[in-house]
Short mmCIF file of C-alpha atoms and ligand atoms in Angstrom, two decimals:
data_model
loop_
_atom_site.label_atom_id
_atom_site.label_comp_id
_atom_site.label_asym_id
_atom_site.label_seq_id
_atom_site.Cartn_x
_atom_site.Cartn_y
_atom_site.Cartn_z
CA MET A 299 -12.47 -0.31 14.34
CA THR A 300 -9.46 -1.27 17.36
CA PRO A 301 -6.20 0.27 16.41
CA PHE A 302 -3.90 -3.14 15.64
CA PRO A 303 -1.44 -4.05 18.43
CA TRP A 304 1.51 -2.72 17.03
CA HIS A 305 -0.35 0.89 16.22
CA ARG A 306 -1.79 1.13 20.01
CA ALA A 307 0.99 3.47 21.60
CA ALA A 308 1.46 5.74 18.53
CA LEU A 309 -2.32 6.09 18.64
CA ALA A 310 -2.66 6.60 22.39
CA GLN A 311 0.24 9.38 22.25
CA LEU A 312 -1.36 11.27 19.49
CA LEU A 313 -5.03 11.63 21.56
CA ALA A 314 -3.32 12.29 24.79
CA ALA A 315 -3.65 15.55 24.42
CA ARG A 316 -7.08 15.32 22.18
CA ASP A 317 -7.45 19.32 22.86
CA ARG A 318 -3.89 19.99 20.83
CA LEU A 319 -4.99 17.72 18.07
CA PRO A 320 -3.07 19.25 14.90
CA HIS A 321 -5.98 19.80 11.96
CA ALA A 322 -3.81 17.78 9.90
CA ILE A 323 -1.63 14.96 9.86
CA LEU A 324 0.32 13.10 7.60
CA ILE A 325 0.44 9.46 8.76
CA HIS A 326 3.68 8.03 6.77
CA GLY A 327 6.02 4.49 6.50
CA PRO A 328 6.37 1.31 4.76
CA GLY A 329 3.81 -0.07 2.73
CA GLY A 330 1.72 -3.06 4.50
CA ILE A 331 1.23 -2.08 7.62
CA GLY A 332 -1.97 -1.11 8.11
CA LYS A 333 -1.55 2.75 7.69
CA VAL A 334 -5.06 3.08 6.21
CA GLU A 335 -6.71 0.90 9.17
CA PHE A 336 -4.53 3.52 11.96
CA GLY A 337 -6.25 6.19 10.07
CA ARG A 338 -9.43 4.79 10.40
CA ALA A 339 -9.32 3.69 14.14
CA LEU A 340 -7.64 7.56 15.18
CA ALA A 341 -11.04 8.90 13.22
CA ALA A 342 -13.21 6.41 15.12
CA THR A 343 -11.87 7.20 18.56
CA VAL A 344 -11.67 11.21 17.46
CA LEU A 345 -15.74 10.71 16.62
CA CYS A 346 -16.48 8.34 18.98
CA GLU A 347 -19.24 10.21 21.83
CA THR A 348 -18.38 8.47 24.90
CA PRO A 349 -16.19 10.51 27.52
CA GLY A 350 -12.80 9.92 27.85
CA ALA A 351 -12.42 6.61 25.57
CA LYS A 352 -8.86 6.04 24.06
CA THR A 353 -10.00 4.14 21.57
CA ALA A 354 -13.33 3.95 19.95
CA CYS A 355 -15.94 2.31 22.55
CA GLY A 356 -17.87 0.41 19.24
CA THR A 357 -21.03 0.82 21.38
CA CYS A 358 -22.03 4.59 21.21
CA ALA A 359 -24.44 5.77 17.80
CA SER A 360 -21.01 7.56 16.40
CA CYS A 361 -19.23 4.11 16.60
CA HIS A 362 -22.04 2.52 15.10
CA TRP A 363 -22.61 4.97 11.95
CA PHE A 364 -18.93 4.54 11.73
CA SER A 365 -18.53 0.68 11.91
CA GLN A 366 -21.59 0.74 9.33
CA GLY A 367 -19.60 3.32 6.61
CA ASN A 368 -22.27 6.22 6.69
CA HIS A 369 -21.19 8.42 9.82
CA PRO A 370 -22.36 11.80 8.63
CA ASP A 371 -18.84 13.53 9.74
CA PHE A 372 -16.36 11.31 8.11
CA ARG A 373 -15.16 10.95 4.63
CA GLU A 374 -12.96 8.96 2.99
CA VAL A 375 -11.18 9.78 -0.29
CA LEU A 376 -9.29 7.47 -2.44
CA PRO A 377 -8.73 7.07 -6.23
CA GLU A 378 -11.96 5.57 -7.74
CA ALA A 379 -9.75 2.35 -8.82
CA ALA A 380 -9.12 1.86 -5.37
CA ALA A 381 -12.69 2.19 -4.09
CA GLU A 382 -13.83 -0.36 -6.48
CA GLU A 383 -11.41 -2.78 -5.71
CA GLU A 384 -12.42 -2.64 -2.12
CA GLU A 385 -16.09 -3.23 -2.52
CA ALA A 386 -15.80 -5.92 -4.97
CA PRO A 387 -12.83 -7.73 -4.23
CA ALA A 388 -11.12 -10.66 -6.30
CA VAL A 389 -14.69 -12.37 -7.14
CA GLU A 390 -15.51 -9.79 -9.85
CA ALA A 391 -15.71 -11.63 -13.56
CA GLU A 392 -12.88 -11.73 -15.80
CA GLY A 393 -12.36 -8.83 -18.43
CA ALA A 394 -14.64 -6.64 -16.09
CA ARG A 395 -11.72 -4.72 -14.92
CA ALA A 396 -10.21 -4.42 -18.23
CA GLU A 397 -13.57 -2.43 -19.49
CA LYS A 398 -13.53 0.26 -17.13
CA ALA A 399 -10.49 2.44 -16.63
CA LYS A 400 -11.23 3.66 -13.10
CA SER A 401 -9.20 6.59 -12.12
CA LEU A 402 -6.18 5.84 -9.84
CA VAL A 403 -5.78 9.23 -9.08
CA ILE A 404 -7.69 11.76 -6.64
CA LYS A 405 -9.47 13.82 -9.17
CA ILE A 406 -10.29 17.62 -8.35
CA ASP A 407 -13.73 17.13 -8.16
CA GLN A 408 -13.57 14.78 -4.97
CA ILE A 409 -11.18 17.01 -3.55
CA ARG A 410 -13.91 19.99 -4.20
CA ALA A 411 -16.87 17.89 -2.58
CA VAL A 412 -14.24 17.59 0.55
CA ALA A 413 -14.31 21.68 0.99
CA ASP A 414 -18.27 21.53 0.78
CA PHE A 415 -17.76 18.62 3.73
CA ILE A 416 -15.26 20.58 5.48
CA ALA A 417 -17.60 24.24 4.98
CA LEU A 418 -20.80 22.31 6.64
CA THR A 419 -21.65 22.58 9.95
CA THR A 420 -20.91 18.86 11.36
CA HIS A 421 -24.00 16.45 12.33
CA ARG A 422 -23.57 15.51 15.73
CA GLY A 423 -21.64 18.79 16.61
CA GLY A 424 -18.07 17.37 17.23
CA TYR A 425 -15.18 16.49 15.05
CA ARG A 426 -15.04 16.15 11.34
CA VAL A 427 -12.62 13.90 10.07
CA LEU A 428 -11.31 13.28 6.34
CA LEU A 429 -9.32 10.40 5.28
CA LEU A 430 -7.53 10.91 2.12
CA HIS A 431 -5.44 8.13 0.64
CA PRO A 432 -2.42 7.77 -0.90
CA ALA A 433 -2.07 11.13 -0.67
CA GLU A 434 0.37 10.47 -3.67
CA ALA A 435 -2.73 9.89 -5.79
CA LEU A 436 -3.24 13.67 -5.96
CA GLN A 437 -3.37 15.00 -9.10
CA PRO A 438 -1.44 18.59 -9.01
CA ALA A 439 -4.69 20.64 -9.71
CA SER A 440 -6.44 18.38 -6.85
CA ALA A 441 -2.96 18.89 -4.32
CA ASN A 442 -3.51 23.06 -5.06
CA ALA A 443 -7.14 22.61 -3.83
CA LEU A 444 -6.46 20.74 -0.73
CA LEU A 445 -3.96 23.22 0.61
CA LYS A 446 -6.74 25.89 0.34
CA THR A 447 -8.73 23.92 3.05
CA LEU A 448 -5.61 23.35 4.55
CA GLU A 449 -4.82 27.02 5.52
CA GLU A 450 -7.88 27.62 7.09
CA PRO A 451 -10.03 24.69 8.42
CA PRO A 452 -12.97 25.19 10.66
CA PRO A 453 -12.20 24.26 14.54
CA ARG A 454 -12.65 20.57 15.25
CA THR A 455 -11.46 19.41 11.94
CA LEU A 456 -8.92 16.73 11.40
CA ILE A 457 -7.64 15.69 7.85
CA ALA A 458 -5.41 12.77 8.04
CA MET A 459 -3.50 11.51 5.05
CA VAL A 460 -1.78 8.57 4.44
CA SER A 461 1.12 7.91 2.20
CA ASP A 462 3.84 5.31 1.10
CA ARG A 463 5.98 7.95 -0.55
CA PRO A 464 6.05 11.30 1.24
CA ALA A 465 8.56 12.37 -0.82
CA ARG A 466 6.89 12.79 -3.36
CA LEU A 467 4.38 15.22 -2.29
CA LEU A 468 4.10 18.83 -2.61
CA PRO A 469 6.41 20.69 -0.50
CA THR A 470 4.04 23.00 0.11
CA LEU A 471 1.52 19.95 1.48
CA ARG A 472 3.62 18.27 3.83
CA SER A 473 4.41 21.49 5.17
CA ARG A 474 0.80 22.24 6.68
CA CYS A 475 0.85 18.74 8.31
CA ARG A 476 2.27 16.93 11.43
CA MET A 477 4.19 14.29 10.14
CA LEU A 478 3.27 10.94 11.82
CA ALA A 479 5.85 8.30 11.15
CA LEU A 480 4.41 4.74 11.37
CA PRO A 481 7.59 2.31 11.72
CA MET A 482 7.82 -1.43 11.01
CA PRO A 483 6.41 -3.22 13.53
CA ALA A 484 8.60 -5.21 16.00
CA ARG A 485 8.83 -8.95 14.70
CA SER A 486 7.22 -10.59 17.68
CA GLU A 487 4.11 -8.57 17.35
CA ALA A 488 3.62 -9.15 13.43
CA LEU A 489 4.15 -12.73 13.76
CA GLN A 490 2.03 -13.04 16.70
CA TRP A 491 -0.71 -11.03 14.84
CA LEU A 492 -0.16 -13.13 11.93
CA ARG A 493 -0.66 -16.68 13.66
CA GLU A 494 -4.06 -15.11 15.29
CA GLN A 495 -4.94 -14.49 11.58
CA GLY A 496 -4.73 -18.26 11.12
CA VAL A 497 -1.38 -17.74 8.59
CA ALA A 498 0.16 -21.39 8.39
CA GLN A 499 3.73 -20.25 7.98
CA PRO A 500 4.13 -16.66 9.43
CA GLU A 501 7.74 -16.71 9.38
CA ALA A 502 8.08 -17.38 5.89
CA ALA A 503 5.08 -14.91 4.81
CA LEU A 504 6.58 -12.08 7.25
CA ALA A 505 9.92 -12.53 5.64
CA ALA A 506 8.32 -12.67 1.69
CA ALA A 507 6.98 -9.11 3.07
CA GLY A 508 10.22 -7.80 3.85
CA GLY A 509 8.51 -7.45 8.06
CA ALA A 510 4.91 -5.76 6.82
CA PRO A 511 2.60 -7.83 8.52
CA LEU A 512 -0.47 -7.12 6.18
CA LEU A 513 1.34 -7.85 3.54
CA ALA A 514 2.69 -11.00 4.29
CA ARG A 515 -1.20 -11.76 5.41
CA ASP A 516 -2.43 -11.35 1.60
CA LEU A 517 1.13 -12.89 0.53
CA ALA A 518 -0.07 -15.69 2.43
CA SER A 519 -3.50 -16.38 0.82
CA PRO A 520 -3.48 -19.83 -1.50
CA GLU A 521 -4.08 -18.07 -4.63
CA GLU A 522 -1.08 -15.72 -3.71
CA ALA A 523 1.11 -18.48 -2.55
CA GLU A 524 0.28 -20.05 -6.15
CA LEU A 525 1.09 -17.19 -8.01
CA ARG A 526 4.34 -16.93 -6.04
CA ARG A 527 5.41 -20.70 -6.96
CA ARG A 528 4.84 -19.96 -10.49
CA VAL A 529 6.83 -16.76 -10.85
CA LEU A 530 9.85 -18.18 -8.46
CA ALA A 531 9.92 -21.20 -10.49
CA GLU A 532 10.29 -19.27 -13.81
CA LEU A 533 12.91 -16.97 -12.44
CA ALA A 534 14.64 -19.60 -11.00
CA ARG A 535 15.03 -22.12 -14.42
CA PRO A 536 18.33 -22.67 -14.71
CA GLY A 537 18.17 -21.43 -18.63
CA GLY A 538 16.57 -18.69 -17.75
CA ALA A 539 12.33 -17.55 -17.78
CA ASP A 540 10.74 -18.51 -20.79
CA ALA A 541 9.33 -14.94 -21.45
CA LEU A 542 7.09 -15.46 -24.07
CA GLN A 543 5.06 -18.45 -22.56
CA PHE A 544 4.57 -16.76 -19.14
CA ALA A 545 3.46 -13.90 -20.38
CA THR A 546 0.62 -15.02 -21.80
CA ALA A 547 -0.66 -16.31 -18.26
CA VAL A 548 -0.31 -12.70 -16.84
CA ASP A 549 -3.28 -10.43 -17.03
CA ARG A 550 -4.75 -7.32 -14.90
CA THR A 551 -5.78 -8.84 -12.12
CA THR A 552 -2.21 -10.64 -11.59
CA LEU A 553 0.14 -8.37 -13.17
CA GLU A 554 0.80 -6.11 -9.86
CA ARG A 555 1.60 -9.19 -7.67
CA THR A 556 3.96 -10.87 -10.56
CA LEU A 557 5.96 -7.59 -10.65
CA TRP A 558 6.27 -7.58 -6.78
CA TRP A 559 7.66 -11.54 -6.92
CA MET A 560 9.93 -10.53 -9.46
CA GLN A 561 11.18 -7.56 -7.69
CA THR A 562 11.60 -9.48 -4.50
CA TRP A 563 13.52 -11.95 -6.12
CA VAL A 564 15.29 -9.33 -7.62
CA HIS A 565 16.69 -7.79 -4.30
CA ASP A 566 17.64 -11.20 -3.34
CA LEU A 567 20.15 -11.38 -6.12
CA LEU A 568 21.26 -8.28 -5.36
CA ARG A 569 21.83 -8.94 -1.52
CA ALA A 570 23.27 -12.21 -2.38
CA ARG A 571 25.83 -10.33 -4.76
CA LEU A 572 26.46 -7.71 -2.38
CA ALA A 573 25.89 -9.48 0.90
CA GLY A 574 26.06 -12.99 0.41
CA ASP A 575 22.32 -13.53 1.93
CA VAL A 576 18.92 -13.65 0.85
CA ARG A 577 16.04 -11.50 2.92
CA HIS A 578 12.66 -12.76 0.81
CA HIS A 579 12.96 -16.40 -0.68
CA GLU A 580 15.15 -18.51 1.90
CA GLU A 581 14.14 -21.65 0.26
CA PHE A 582 15.47 -20.45 -3.08
CA ALA A 583 18.61 -19.82 -1.72
CA ALA A 584 20.99 -22.09 -3.80
CA ALA A 585 19.15 -20.81 -7.28
CA ILE A 586 19.14 -17.27 -6.40
CA ARG A 587 23.00 -17.59 -5.30
CA ALA A 588 23.95 -19.45 -8.62
CA ARG A 589 22.08 -16.70 -10.82
CA ALA A 590 23.73 -13.43 -9.00
CA ARG A 591 27.16 -14.67 -9.38
CA ALA A 592 26.76 -14.55 -13.28
CA ALA A 593 24.31 -11.29 -13.03
CA ASP A 594 25.28 -7.67 -14.14
CA LEU A 595 24.89 -5.83 -11.36
CA ASP A 596 24.07 -2.46 -13.24
CA ALA A 597 21.99 -3.93 -15.53
CA LEU A 598 19.96 -5.61 -12.10
CA PHE A 599 19.80 -2.32 -10.51
CA GLU A 600 18.04 -0.83 -13.28
CA LEU A 601 15.21 -4.09 -13.80
CA ASP A 602 14.66 -2.72 -10.11
CA ARG A 603 13.93 0.30 -11.21
CA GLU A 604 11.77 -0.50 -13.89
CA LEU A 605 9.89 -3.19 -11.68
CA ALA A 606 8.94 -0.55 -9.51
CA GLU A 607 8.14 1.60 -12.31
CA ALA A 608 5.78 -0.78 -14.13
CA ARG A 609 4.57 -1.81 -10.53
CA ARG A 610 3.26 1.69 -10.05
CA LEU A 611 1.99 1.71 -13.31
CA ALA A 612 0.25 -1.83 -12.90
CA THR A 613 -3.45 -1.12 -12.78
CA HIS A 614 -3.22 1.43 -15.49
CA PRO A 615 -4.68 0.12 -18.91
CA LEU A 616 -2.05 -0.98 -20.32
CA ASN A 617 -0.85 -4.52 -21.68
CA ALA A 618 0.13 -6.82 -19.14
CA ARG A 619 1.25 -9.42 -20.97
CA LEU A 620 3.98 -7.09 -23.08
CA LEU A 621 4.72 -5.48 -20.28
CA SER A 622 5.53 -8.78 -18.45
CA GLU A 623 7.03 -10.64 -21.33
CA HIS A 624 9.56 -6.84 -21.56
CA LEU A 625 10.48 -7.33 -18.14
CA LEU A 626 11.26 -10.72 -17.95
CA MET A 627 13.51 -10.83 -20.97
CA ALA A 628 15.29 -7.85 -19.19
CA TYR A 629 15.78 -10.05 -16.82
CA ASN A 630 17.11 -12.69 -18.80
CA ARG A 631 20.10 -10.23 -20.12
CA ALA A 632 20.72 -9.16 -16.14
CA THR A 633 21.38 -12.84 -15.13
CA SER A 634 23.10 -14.72 -17.97
CA ALA A 635 26.33 -14.74 -17.84
CA THR A 636 27.12 -13.13 -21.47
CA ALA A 637 24.78 -10.18 -20.38
CA GLN A 638 24.49 -7.64 -22.59
CA LYS A 639 25.10 -3.70 -21.27
ZN1 ZN B 138 -17.89 5.07 20.69
#
């Protein structure tokens, strides 16, 4: 579990005073920069049994268990739906996801299990580490249950939480954690990493991702490039998107990404209108400027809010086709010269 190059300094700084590690830390920052991976690298390093290791050595017994995913003194807590996605990426049969409405929240049962883990003696006599993400998925009851654990954890306990939106967390939860802000990595560092990952057009991918390298890598995959091409072609249509027709092709597996591309496009419309440039989709700059001129600014801001909310709910068992149809029609209204308020 080696840290990303852009996280090495933050990790080293945190671990420089290892005997003064906080018992709870909230890792926050923009999405797509690898905050969860930072949390895992932190956990692996804290648990590593090689004396003085600055990052996890990768060879000791502890590192071996960690890499196998069965270190007895490490727990990772995340919503069931996210856990399922990580275990069975992309290849699952169509419709399988629709049948099971997996939980998007961290449930109180999960936090109760965590309390047991924290209360037991450690197996290896060293640290115990809990990694919980995303922290904003904690239900109110779960957050309250976790507060108790955060109040008086046993010595040599590290509870790391990860959040894109720390403002959404209970203030009492935030106040019990040391805040660790991870910034967007430097462009040169991100580009070099993307090249090492074999991304063919790293500059374009990084721009589309707003500077976030992990997101850029995901956006550069062939499936994602195809989805992007289809969504942007639809949004660029001079007469407006064919909402009814396009929505029939949107399903649960593509909804969130479709909404993401719509939102980046709307951001470019807003930028084109307000600042005269585009950020995400340079190759569509002409189409974006043309639509931005006719757009209703208030309606665009409202659409941006709706898209953000819809993306948050996108893995819920809702009707992907109806939702995307509704949003595409809102887009048409917001960007037509005769836009209605
Ligand atoms: Zn090790």
